[in-house]
Coordinates of C-alpha atoms and ligand atoms in Angstrom, one line a residue:
X7 CA 50.7 34.4 -26.4
X8 CA 52.1 30.8 -26.4
X9 CA 52.5 28.5 -29.4
X10 CA 49.8 26.3 -30.7
X11 CA 50.3 22.6 -29.6
X12 CA 48.9 19.9 -31.8
X13 CA 48.0 16.7 -30.1
X14 CA 46.9 13.3 -31.5
X15 CA 43.9 11.5 -29.7
X16 CA 45.1 8.3 -28.4
X17 CA 44.2 5.4 -30.6
X18 CA 41.6 4.0 -28.2
X19 CA 40.2 7.6 -27.8
X20 CA 39.8 7.8 -31.6
X21 CA 37.9 4.3 -31.9
X22 CA 35.7 5.3 -28.9
X23 CA 34.9 8.7 -30.6
X24 CA 33.5 6.8 -33.4
X25 CA 31.3 4.6 -31.3
X26 CA 30.1 7.5 -29.1
X27 CA 29.3 9.5 -32.3
X28 CA 27.7 6.8 -34.1
X29 CA 25.9 4.4 -31.6
X30 CA 26.1 5.2 -28.0
X31 CA 23.3 7.6 -27.9
X32 CA 19.8 7.0 -29.6
X33 CA 19.1 10.8 -29.7
X34 CA 21.5 13.5 -31.0
X35 CA 19.8 16.1 -28.9
X36 CA 21.2 14.6 -25.7
X37 CA 24.6 16.3 -26.4
X38 CA 22.8 19.4 -24.8
X39 CA 22.1 17.4 -21.7
X40 CA 25.7 16.2 -21.5
X41 CA 27.1 19.8 -22.0
X42 CA 24.7 21.2 -19.3
X43 CA 25.6 18.4 -16.9
X44 CA 29.3 19.0 -17.4
X45 CA 28.7 22.7 -16.9
X46 CA 26.7 22.1 -13.8
X47 CA 29.3 19.8 -12.4
X48 CA 31.9 22.5 -12.9
X49 CA 29.7 25.0 -11.1
X50 CA 29.0 22.6 -8.2
X51 CA 32.8 22.0 -7.9
X52 CA 33.4 25.8 -7.8
X53 CA 30.6 26.2 -5.2
X54 CA 32.3 23.6 -3.0
X55 CA 35.6 25.4 -3.3
X56 CA 33.9 28.8 -2.5
X57 CA 32.4 27.1 0.7
X58 CA 35.7 26.0 1.8
X59 CA 37.2 29.4 1.2
X60 CA 39.6 28.3 -1.5
X61 CA 38.7 30.8 -4.1
X62 CA 40.2 34.3 -3.9
X63 CA 37.8 37.2 -3.4
X64 CA 37.5 38.6 -6.8
X65 CA 36.7 35.3 -8.2
X66 CA 33.3 35.1 -6.5
X67 CA 31.2 35.5 -9.7
X68 CA 27.6 34.2 -9.8
X69 CA 27.3 30.7 -10.8
X70 CA 25.2 30.5 -14.1
X71 CA 25.0 28.6 -17.3
X72 CA 24.5 30.6 -20.5
X73 CA 23.4 29.0 -23.8
X74 CA 23.5 31.0 -27.1
X75 CA 22.2 30.1 -30.5
X76 CA 23.3 31.5 -33.8
X77 CA 21.2 30.6 -36.7
X78 CA 23.3 32.6 -39.1
X79 CA 26.7 31.2 -38.1
X80 CA 25.1 27.8 -37.2
X81 CA 26.7 27.5 -33.9
X82 CA 25.5 26.4 -30.5
X83 CA 27.5 27.9 -27.6
X84 CA 27.3 27.0 -24.0
X85 CA 29.2 28.9 -21.3
X86 CA 29.6 28.3 -17.6
X87 CA 31.4 30.3 -14.8
X88 CA 32.6 27.0 -13.1
X89 CA 36.2 25.8 -12.2
X90 CA 37.5 25.7 -15.8
X91 CA 40.3 23.6 -16.9
X92 CA 44.1 24.0 -16.9
X93 CA 46.2 23.0 -19.8
X94 CA 47.1 19.7 -18.4
X95 CA 43.3 19.0 -17.6
X96 CA 42.3 19.9 -21.1
X97 CA 44.8 17.4 -22.4
X98 CA 43.9 14.7 -19.7
X99 CA 40.2 15.2 -19.8
X100 CA 39.2 16.2 -23.2
X101 CA 42.1 14.6 -25.1
X102 CA 41.7 11.3 -23.6
X103 CA 38.5 9.2 -23.1
X104 CA 38.7 7.3 -19.7
X105 CA 42.4 7.8 -19.3
X106 CA 43.3 4.5 -17.7
X107 CA 40.7 2.2 -18.6
X108 CA 40.0 2.9 -22.3
X109 CA 42.1 -0.1 -23.4
X110 CA 40.2 -2.5 -21.2
X111 CA 36.9 -1.0 -22.1
X112 CA 37.6 -1.5 -25.8
X113 CA 38.6 -5.2 -25.2
X114 CA 35.3 -5.5 -23.3
X115 CA 33.6 -4.1 -26.2
X116 CA 35.1 -6.9 -28.4
X117 CA 34.0 -9.5 -26.1
X118 CA 30.5 -8.5 -25.4
X119 CA 27.7 -7.9 -27.8
X120 CA 26.9 -4.1 -28.3
X121 CA 23.9 -4.5 -26.2
X122 CA 25.9 -5.4 -23.1
X123 CA 28.1 -2.5 -23.2
X124 CA 26.0 -0.2 -21.3
X125 CA 25.0 -2.7 -18.6
X126 CA 28.6 -2.9 -17.1
X127 CA 31.1 -0.3 -18.3
X128 CA 30.3 2.9 -20.0
X129 CA 28.9 4.6 -17.0
X130 CA 32.3 4.7 -15.5
X131 CA 33.8 6.4 -18.6
X132 CA 33.9 10.0 -19.3
X133 CA 32.5 10.2 -22.8
X134 CA 29.7 12.8 -22.4
X135 CA 31.7 15.5 -23.9
X136 CA 32.3 13.6 -27.1
X137 CA 28.7 13.5 -27.8
X138 CA 29.3 17.0 -29.3
X139 CA 30.8 15.4 -32.3
X140 CA 27.5 13.8 -33.1
X141 CA 26.3 17.2 -34.3
X142 CA 29.3 19.4 -34.7
X143 CA 32.0 19.5 -37.4
X144 CA 34.4 21.5 -35.2
X145 CA 34.2 22.0 -31.5
X146 CA 36.0 25.0 -29.7
X147 CA 36.5 25.0 -26.1
X148 CA 37.6 28.3 -24.3
X149 CA 38.5 28.0 -20.7
X150 CA 40.3 29.4 -17.8
X151 CA 40.8 27.5 -14.7
X152 CA 40.0 29.0 -11.1
X153 CA 43.6 28.4 -10.2
X154 CA 45.5 31.9 -9.6
X155 CA 47.1 33.2 -12.9
X156 CA 45.9 30.4 -15.0
X157 CA 45.9 31.6 -18.7
X158 CA 43.0 31.5 -21.0
X159 CA 43.2 28.6 -23.3
X160 CA 41.5 27.4 -26.6
X161 CA 41.0 23.6 -27.5
X162 CA 39.8 22.9 -31.0
X163 CA 39.0 19.5 -32.7
X164 CA 37.1 18.2 -35.6
X165 CA 36.7 14.9 -33.7
X166 CA 38.7 12.9 -36.2
X167 CA 42.4 12.5 -35.4
X168 CA 43.8 15.5 -33.6
X169 CA 43.0 18.5 -31.4
X170 CA 45.0 21.6 -30.7
X171 CA 45.6 23.7 -27.6
X172 CA 46.7 27.3 -27.6
X173 CA 46.5 30.3 -25.2
X174 CA 43.7 32.6 -25.9
X175 CA 43.0 36.3 -24.8
X176 CA 39.8 37.5 -23.0
X177 CA 38.7 34.1 -21.7
X178 CA 36.7 34.3 -18.4
X179 CA 37.0 31.8 -15.5
X180 CA 34.9 28.9 -16.5
X181 CA 34.4 27.2 -19.7
X182 CA 32.8 28.1 -23.1
X183 CA 32.1 25.5 -25.7
X184 CA 31.3 26.6 -29.3
X185 CA 29.8 23.8 -31.5
X186 CA 30.0 24.5 -35.2
X187 CA 27.1 22.2 -36.4
X188 CA 27.1 19.7 -39.4
X189 CA 24.8 20.4 -42.2
X190 CA 22.1 18.0 -41.0
X191 CA 22.1 19.5 -37.5
X192 CA 21.4 23.1 -38.0
X193 CA 18.1 22.7 -35.9
X194 CA 20.4 23.0 -33.0
X195 CA 21.0 26.7 -34.0
X196 CA 17.4 27.5 -33.4
X197 CA 16.3 28.9 -30.1
X198 CA 13.0 27.2 -29.9
X199 CA 14.5 23.9 -30.6
X200 CA 16.9 24.3 -27.8
X201 CA 14.6 25.8 -25.5
X202 CA 12.4 22.6 -25.8
X203 CA 15.3 20.3 -25.2
X204 CA 16.7 22.2 -22.3
X205 CA 13.2 22.2 -20.6
X206 CA 12.9 18.4 -21.3
X207 CA 16.2 17.3 -19.9
X208 CA 17.3 20.1 -17.6
X209 CA 14.4 21.9 -16.1
X210 CA 15.3 20.9 -12.6
X211 CA 19.1 21.6 -12.9
X212 CA 20.2 23.3 -9.8
X213 CA 22.0 26.3 -11.3
X214 CA 20.2 28.9 -13.4
X215 CA 20.2 28.2 -17.2
X216 CA 19.8 31.1 -19.5
X217 CA 19.0 30.8 -23.4
X218 CA 20.0 33.9 -25.4
X219 CA 19.6 35.9 -22.2
X220 CA 16.3 34.4 -20.8
X221 CA 16.0 32.2 -17.9
X222 CA 14.8 28.6 -18.9
X223 CA 14.8 26.5 -15.8
X224 CA 12.8 28.1 -13.0
X225 CA 11.6 24.9 -11.3
X226 CA 12.9 23.5 -8.1
X227 CA 13.9 19.9 -8.0
X228 CA 11.6 19.2 -5.1
X229 CA 12.7 15.6 -4.8
X230 CA 16.2 16.7 -3.8
X231 CA 15.1 19.0 -1.0
X232 CA 14.7 17.9 2.6
X233 CA 11.1 16.4 3.0
X234 CA 10.5 18.7 6.0
X235 CA 11.1 21.7 3.9
X236 CA 8.4 20.9 1.5
X237 CA 5.0 22.2 2.2
X238 CA 1.5 20.9 1.0
X239 CA 1.2 23.6 -1.4
X240 CA 4.5 22.9 -3.0
X241 CA 3.6 19.3 -3.4
X242 CA 0.3 20.3 -5.1
X243 CA 2.2 22.6 -7.6
X244 CA 4.7 20.2 -8.2
X245 CA 2.3 17.3 -8.6
X246 CA 0.3 19.4 -11.2
X247 CA 3.4 20.2 -13.1
X248 CA 4.8 16.7 -13.4
X249 CA 1.5 14.9 -13.6
X250 CA -0.1 17.3 -16.1
X251 CA -3.0 17.5 -13.8
X252 CA -5.5 19.8 -12.3
X253 CA -6.4 18.0 -9.0
X254 CA -4.5 17.5 -5.8
X255 CA -2.5 14.4 -4.9
X256 CA -4.1 12.4 -2.2
X257 CA -0.8 10.8 -1.1
X258 CA 2.7 11.9 -1.5
X259 CA 5.6 9.7 -0.8
X260 CA 9.1 11.3 -0.5
X261 CA 11.7 8.7 -0.3
X262 CA 15.5 9.0 0.2
X263 CA 18.1 6.4 0.5
X264 CA 21.9 6.0 -0.1
X265 CA 22.0 2.2 0.1
X266 CA 22.0 -0.2 -1.7
X267 CA 22.0 2.6 -4.1
X268 CA 21.4 6.2 -4.2
X269 CA 17.7 7.1 -4.7
X270 CA 15.7 10.1 -4.4
X271 CA 12.1 9.6 -5.2
X272 CA 8.9 11.5 -4.9
X273 CA 5.7 9.7 -5.7
X274 CA 2.0 10.9 -5.8
X275 CA -1.3 9.2 -6.0
X276 CA -3.9 11.5 -7.7
X277 CA -7.1 12.5 -5.9
X278 CA -9.3 11.7 -9.0
X279 CA -10.5 8.1 -9.5
X280 CA -8.7 6.2 -12.1
X281 CA -10.3 6.5 -15.6
X282 CA -10.7 3.7 -18.0
X283 CA -7.6 5.0 -19.7
X284 CA -5.6 4.8 -16.5
X285 CA -6.9 1.3 -15.9
X286 CA -5.6 0.2 -19.4
X287 CA -2.4 -1.8 -19.4
X288 CA -1.4 0.0 -22.5
X289 CA -1.0 3.3 -20.5
X290 CA 2.5 4.5 -20.0
X291 CA 4.1 5.0 -16.7
X292 CA 3.8 8.4 -15.0
X293 CA 7.3 8.3 -13.9
X294 CA 10.3 10.3 -14.9
X295 CA 13.9 9.0 -14.3
X296 CA 16.6 11.6 -13.4
X297 CA 20.3 11.4 -12.5
X298 CA 21.3 14.3 -10.4
X299 CA 18.4 16.4 -11.6
X300 CA 19.1 15.8 -15.2
X301 CA 16.3 13.9 -17.0
X302 CA 17.3 10.4 -18.3
X303 CA 14.0 9.0 -19.3
X304 CA 10.3 10.2 -19.4
X305 CA 7.6 7.6 -19.0
X306 CA 10.1 5.3 -17.5
X307 CA 8.2 2.0 -17.6
X308 CA 10.8 -0.2 -15.8
X309 CA 11.1 1.7 -12.5
X310 CA 8.0 0.4 -10.8
X311 CA 6.0 -2.7 -11.9
X312 CA 3.3 -2.3 -14.6
X313 CA 0.4 -2.5 -12.2
X314 CA 1.7 0.7 -10.2
X315 CA 1.0 2.8 -13.2
X316 CA -1.3 4.9 -11.1
X317 CA 1.5 6.5 -9.4
X318 CA 3.1 9.8 -10.7
X319 CA 6.5 11.1 -9.9
X320 CA 10.0 11.3 -10.3
X321 CA 12.9 9.0 -9.5
X322 CA 16.5 10.3 -9.2
X323 CA 19.6 8.3 -8.9
X324 CA 23.1 9.3 -9.0
X325 CA 24.1 5.7 -9.7
X326 CA 22.5 5.8 -13.2
X327 CA 24.9 7.0 -15.8
X328 CA 23.8 9.7 -18.0
X329 CA 25.3 8.4 -21.2
X330 CA 23.3 5.4 -22.0
X331 CA 20.9 5.0 -24.7
X332 CA 17.3 4.0 -23.9
X333 CA 17.9 0.5 -25.1
X334 CA 20.7 -0.1 -22.9
X335 CA 19.0 1.5 -20.0
X336 CA 15.9 -0.6 -20.2
X337 CA 17.4 -3.9 -19.2
X338 CA 20.3 -3.0 -17.0
X339 CA 21.0 -4.7 -13.5
X340 CA 20.8 -1.3 -11.9
X341 CA 17.4 -0.7 -13.1
X342 CA 16.2 -3.9 -11.9
X343 CA 17.7 -3.2 -8.4
X344 CA 16.1 0.1 -8.5
X345 CA 12.7 -1.4 -9.2
X346 CA 13.2 -3.9 -6.5
X347 CA 13.9 -1.4 -3.9
X348 CA 11.1 1.1 -4.9
X349 CA 8.5 -1.4 -5.2
X350 CA 9.0 -2.8 -1.7
X351 CA 9.1 0.6 -0.3
X352 CA 5.8 1.6 -2.1
X353 CA 4.2 -1.6 -0.8
X354 CA 5.3 -0.6 2.7
X355 CA 4.1 3.0 2.4
X356 CA 0.7 1.9 1.5
X357 CA 0.6 -0.7 4.5
X358 CA 1.8 2.1 6.8
X359 CA -1.0 4.5 5.5
X360 CA -3.6 1.7 6.1
X361 CA -2.6 1.7 9.7
X362 CA -2.1 5.5 10.2
X363 CA -5.2 6.7 8.5
X364 CA -7.6 3.7 7.8
X365 CA -10.6 5.8 6.6
X366 CA -8.4 7.8 4.0
X367 CA -6.8 4.4 3.0
X368 CA -10.2 2.7 2.5
X369 CA -11.4 5.5 0.2
X370 CA -8.0 5.1 -1.8
X371 CA -8.6 1.4 -1.8
X372 CA -12.2 1.7 -3.1
X373 CA -10.7 3.9 -5.9
X374 CA -7.4 2.2 -6.8
X375 CA -7.8 -1.3 -5.1
X376 CA -8.3 -3.0 -8.5
X377 CA -4.7 -2.3 -9.3
X378 CA -3.6 -4.3 -6.2
X379 CA -5.6 -7.2 -7.6
X380 CA -4.0 -6.8 -10.9
X381 CA -0.7 -6.7 -8.9
X382 CA -1.3 -10.1 -7.4
X383 CA -2.1 -11.9 -10.5
X384 CA 0.5 -10.4 -12.6
X385 CA 3.4 -10.7 -10.2
X386 CA 5.7 -13.9 -10.3
X387 CA 7.4 -13.5 -6.8
X388 CA 5.1 -15.0 -4.1
X389 CA 6.7 -12.8 -1.4
X390 CA 5.9 -9.8 -3.5
X391 CA 2.3 -11.0 -4.1
X392 CA 1.8 -11.5 -0.4
X393 CA 3.0 -8.0 0.2
X394 CA 0.4 -6.6 -2.2
X395 CA -2.2 -9.1 -0.7
X396 CA -1.5 -7.4 2.7
X397 CA -3.3 -4.4 1.4
X398 CA -6.6 -6.1 0.5
X399 CA -9.7 -5.5 2.6
X400 CA -12.9 -7.7 2.8
X401 CA -16.0 -8.0 4.9
X402 CA -16.0 -11.2 6.9
X403 CA -18.6 -13.3 8.7
X404 CA -17.1 -11.7 11.9
X405 CA -16.9 -8.2 10.8
X406 CA -20.0 -5.9 11.0
X407 CA -21.6 -4.9 7.8
X408 CA -19.6 -2.3 5.8
X409 CA -16.5 -3.0 7.9
X410 CA -13.6 -4.5 6.1
X411 CA -10.7 -6.5 7.5
X412 CA -7.2 -7.6 6.3
X413 CA -5.7 -11.0 5.7
X414 CA -3.7 -10.2 8.8
X415 CA -6.8 -9.5 11.0
X416 CA -8.1 -12.8 9.8
X417 CA -5.0 -14.6 10.7
X418 CA -4.7 -13.0 14.1
X419 CA -8.2 -14.6 15.1
X420 CA -7.5 -18.1 13.7
X421 CA -8.0 -20.9 16.0
X422 CA -4.7 -22.8 16.9
X423 CA -4.1 -25.5 14.6
X424 CA -6.2 -24.0 11.7
X425 CA -4.1 -23.8 8.5
X426 CA -6.8 -22.3 6.1
X427 CA -8.1 -19.0 5.4
X428 CA -11.7 -19.4 4.1
X429 CA -13.7 -17.2 1.7
X430 CA -16.9 -17.2 -0.1
X431 CA -17.7 -15.3 -3.2
X432 CA -21.3 -14.0 -3.0
X433 CA -23.0 -11.0 -4.5
X434 CA -24.0 -9.5 -1.2
X435 CA -23.7 -9.9 2.5
X436 CA -27.2 -11.3 2.8
X437 CA -26.5 -13.9 0.2
X438 CA -23.3 -14.8 1.8
X439 CA -24.9 -15.3 5.2
X440 CA -27.8 -17.4 4.1
X441 CA -25.5 -19.4 1.5
X442 CA -25.6 -23.2 2.1
X443 CA -21.9 -23.1 1.7
X444 CA -21.5 -20.8 4.7
X445 CA -23.9 -22.7 6.9
X446 CA -21.4 -25.4 8.1
X447 CA -18.8 -22.9 8.8
X448 CA -21.1 -20.7 10.9
X449 CA -22.0 -23.8 12.9
X450 CA -18.4 -24.4 13.6
X451 CA -17.8 -20.8 14.4
X452 CA -15.1 -20.5 11.6
X453 CA -14.6 -17.0 10.2
X454 CA -15.1 -16.7 6.5
X455 CA -14.2 -13.7 4.2
X456 CA -17.1 -12.6 2.1
X457 CA -16.1 -11.6 -1.5
X458 CA -18.7 -9.4 -3.3
X459 CA -16.6 -9.0 -6.4
X460 CA -16.4 -12.2 -8.5
X461 CA -12.8 -11.3 -9.5
X462 CA -11.7 -11.4 -5.8
X463 CA -12.3 -15.0 -5.7
X464 CA -10.1 -15.4 -8.8
X465 CA -7.4 -13.2 -7.3
X466 CA -7.4 -15.3 -3.9
X467 CA -7.5 -18.5 -5.7
X468 CA -4.5 -17.4 -7.8
X469 CA -2.7 -16.1 -4.6
X470 CA -3.2 -19.6 -3.1
X471 CA -1.2 -19.0 0.0
X472 CA -0.8 -16.1 2.6
X473 CA 1.7 -16.1 5.5
X474 CA 2.0 -19.9 5.0
X475 CA -1.8 -20.5 5.3
X476 CA -3.7 -21.8 2.5
X477 CA -6.5 -19.7 1.0
X478 CA -9.6 -21.9 0.5
X479 CA -13.0 -21.5 -1.1
X480 CA -15.7 -22.9 1.3
X481 CA -17.3 -24.2 -1.9
X482 CA -14.3 -26.5 -2.4
X483 CA -14.2 -27.3 1.3
X484 CA -17.7 -28.8 1.2
X485 CA -16.9 -30.8 -1.8
X486 CA -13.7 -32.3 0.0
X487 CA -15.5 -32.7 3.2
X488 CA -14.6 -36.1 4.8
X489 CA -17.7 -36.0 6.9
X490 CA -20.0 -36.2 3.9
X491 CA -21.5 -39.7 3.8
X492 CA -23.5 -42.0 1.6
X493 CA -25.0 -43.8 4.6
X494 CA -27.9 -42.0 6.2
X495 CA -28.6 -42.3 9.9
X496 CA -32.1 -43.8 10.1
X497 CA -32.6 -43.0 13.8
X498 CA -33.4 -39.5 12.7
X499 CA -37.1 -39.5 12.1
X500 CA -36.8 -36.7 9.6
X501 CA -34.3 -38.3 7.4
X502 CA -34.9 -40.7 4.6
X503 CA -34.6 -44.4 4.8
X504 CA -31.7 -45.9 3.1
X505 CA -33.8 -47.1 0.3
X506 CA -35.5 -43.9 -0.2
X507 CA -32.2 -42.1 -0.4
X508 CA -30.9 -44.5 -2.9
X509 CA -33.8 -44.1 -5.1
X510 CA -33.7 -40.3 -4.8
X511 CA -30.0 -40.5 -5.8
X512 CA -30.9 -42.6 -8.8
X513 CA -33.8 -40.2 -9.8
X514 CA -31.3 -37.2 -9.5
X515 CA -28.7 -39.0 -11.5
X516 CA -31.3 -39.7 -14.3
X517 CA -32.4 -36.2 -14.6
X518 CA -28.9 -34.5 -14.2
X519 CA -27.0 -37.1 -16.3
X520 CA -23.4 -35.9 -17.0
X521 CA -24.1 -32.3 -15.8
X522 CA -22.8 -33.6 -12.5
X523 CA -19.9 -35.7 -11.2
X524 CA -21.3 -37.3 -8.2
X525 CA -24.3 -37.1 -6.0
X526 CA -23.7 -37.5 -2.2
X527 CA -25.8 -37.4 1.0
X528 CA -24.8 -35.1 3.7
X529 CA -25.7 -34.1 7.3
X530 CA -24.0 -30.7 7.0
X531 CA -26.9 -28.7 5.8
X532 CA -29.7 -27.7 8.1
X533 CA -31.7 -25.1 6.5
X534 CA -31.1 -26.0 2.7
X535 CA -32.3 -29.1 1.1
X536 CA -29.2 -29.4 -1.2
X537 CA -26.0 -27.6 -2.4
X538 CA -23.9 -27.7 -5.6
X539 CA -20.1 -27.9 -5.2
X540 CA -17.2 -27.6 -7.5
X541 CA -14.1 -29.1 -7.4
X542 CA -12.1 -26.3 -8.9
X543 CA -13.0 -23.2 -10.9
X544 CA -11.4 -24.6 -14.0
X545 CA -13.0 -21.9 -16.1
X546 CA -11.8 -19.2 -13.7
X547 CA -8.3 -20.5 -13.8
X548 CA -8.4 -20.5 -17.6
X549 CA -9.6 -17.0 -17.5
X550 CA -6.7 -16.0 -15.3
X551 CA -4.1 -17.7 -17.5
X552 CA -5.4 -16.1 -20.8
X553 CA -6.2 -12.7 -19.7
X554 CA -3.5 -11.9 -17.4
X555 CA -0.7 -14.1 -18.8
X556 CA 1.7 -11.2 -19.5
X557 CA 3.4 -10.9 -16.1
X558 CA 5.4 -7.8 -15.4
Ligands
ADP23 P1 32.4 12.9 -17.4 O1 31.4 14.2 -17.3 O2 31.5 11.6 -17.4 O3 33.4 12.8 -16.6 P2 32.7 14.2 -19.9 O4 33.3 13.5 -21.2 O5 31.3 14.7 -20.1 O6 32.7 12.9 -19.0 O7 33.6 15.2 -19.4 C1 35.1 14.7 -19.2 C2 35.9 15.6 -18.3 O8 36.1 17.0 -18.8 C3 35.0 16.0 -17.0 O9 35.1 15.0 -16.1 C4 35.7 17.4 -16.6 O10 36.8 17.0 -15.8 C5 36.1 17.9 -18.0 N1 35.0 18.9 -18.2 C6 34.1 18.8 -19.2 N2 33.2 19.9 -19.3 C7 33.7 20.7 -18.4 C8 33.4 22.0 -18.0 N3 32.4 22.7 -18.6 N4 34.1 22.6 -17.0 C9 35.2 22.0 -16.4 N5 35.5 20.8 -16.8 C10 34.9 20.1 -17.6
MG24 MG1 29.9 14.6 -18.4

């Protein structure tokens, strides 16, 4: 047995240890997630070497993680059968944080406010292991590398200034880490506490995890598998598990990409109709964020826009560093990019579904279409607003009753030179068709969208433009109509004389007083004696501004 070497942590490492232990993580329990992730990495690397045939025959042990709690000794132990570490690797990887870059990192820390740390650099630094010092007085690492004739080694430190490395007997290939818990962290020596934490963060880790001899993670990370290998039944079970639901998903959307960043996402839309609770903007997101199967954040509110909160599912991205606190994660540029990519893909998914299975889409639209309207009025970016508007469906003067068309359908039928998409809000098709506003448009054979829900008028006015065309209420149109005239053609027997028209106008002015702005004569109307027009729905605009002002 060789001598015990005493080493000093590099000065930078010491300072970093302090930062990690005190402020990098918001929850102490994440040390478990970090250790499981390291164990899982070590096992994956061994699996890779096995595949390449670089591991000697007798080294082909099963790939597992074992966790043990000891409530008497107050220890937490985690053991893997992975690649293990050589003496040099112990010194390089556990003795030094971020070998080459720690100086630069610390300088960066000085320059930036603490809140900016995670945004740029931390993810690139190996600091996960040091989270054990948040909960441990002393940490022991027993390890033996997969390399032939590697000795068993023991690494110990109290996380202050120094660590020791010595040879040790009876060490299996792989790594065992024993954390001697601090007085205020004895909870982590309790099986039920650890069981909860492991399930929360590591339920889908690819290798089996045992806690005091019992298997903990039995679920398959469905989002990581090839979409072609996932059956309908598997989707149902998985959806029920992650959404805590009893119904089936009506849609599932499995999305994988490696550019511009690595994403594995699996989204579901429930079969059930949204409840008032689902509609509330207070409701949390139904998404969980993972990095390589390890949970980073439940109810991840920033991954999709607020209005997509009806979507349940998981998002996994290798590019998201594990060791970021919630606060730092919330606002990172990475999360913004992730949200942008996913939002566009989800919008495209619904547009595709509308084409592929229109009937199914319309039933989804009837149940969930209100979220789209919210999406339009709460989104700032006009391109994205129009991508949502693409999903809207309305009856029109040229559709049959019950049939609904898209804004694209409307645009495809527009006459050359026409720049406006016209709509009319009315409680029913009958009232729309007999409306005095519509009369002039029917005469000119111009298609008009019929909006039966009052809020749709607000939504389209708020949208203002679609595909470089103006969205116009025909109520406004009549108001602005250049052909309106104060002079009345007396050659028409049925029309009033100029004098009669003037005296009618005077009489109306006297009766209506300042309830109207102006009274005009028009020849547009045939079957209605008069019509009331508005310049703009001031009240409606005000309503939009005040109730939906919190853009997300
Ligand atoms: P990171 O995982 O980001 O690299 P960590 O601080 O978690 O940073 O770990 C530092 C390094 O220590 C790892 O990159 C790995 O080389 C080594 N290591 C940690 N845990 C294990 C383990 N269980 N088996 C083998 N190597 C490990
Ligand atoms: Mg790690």
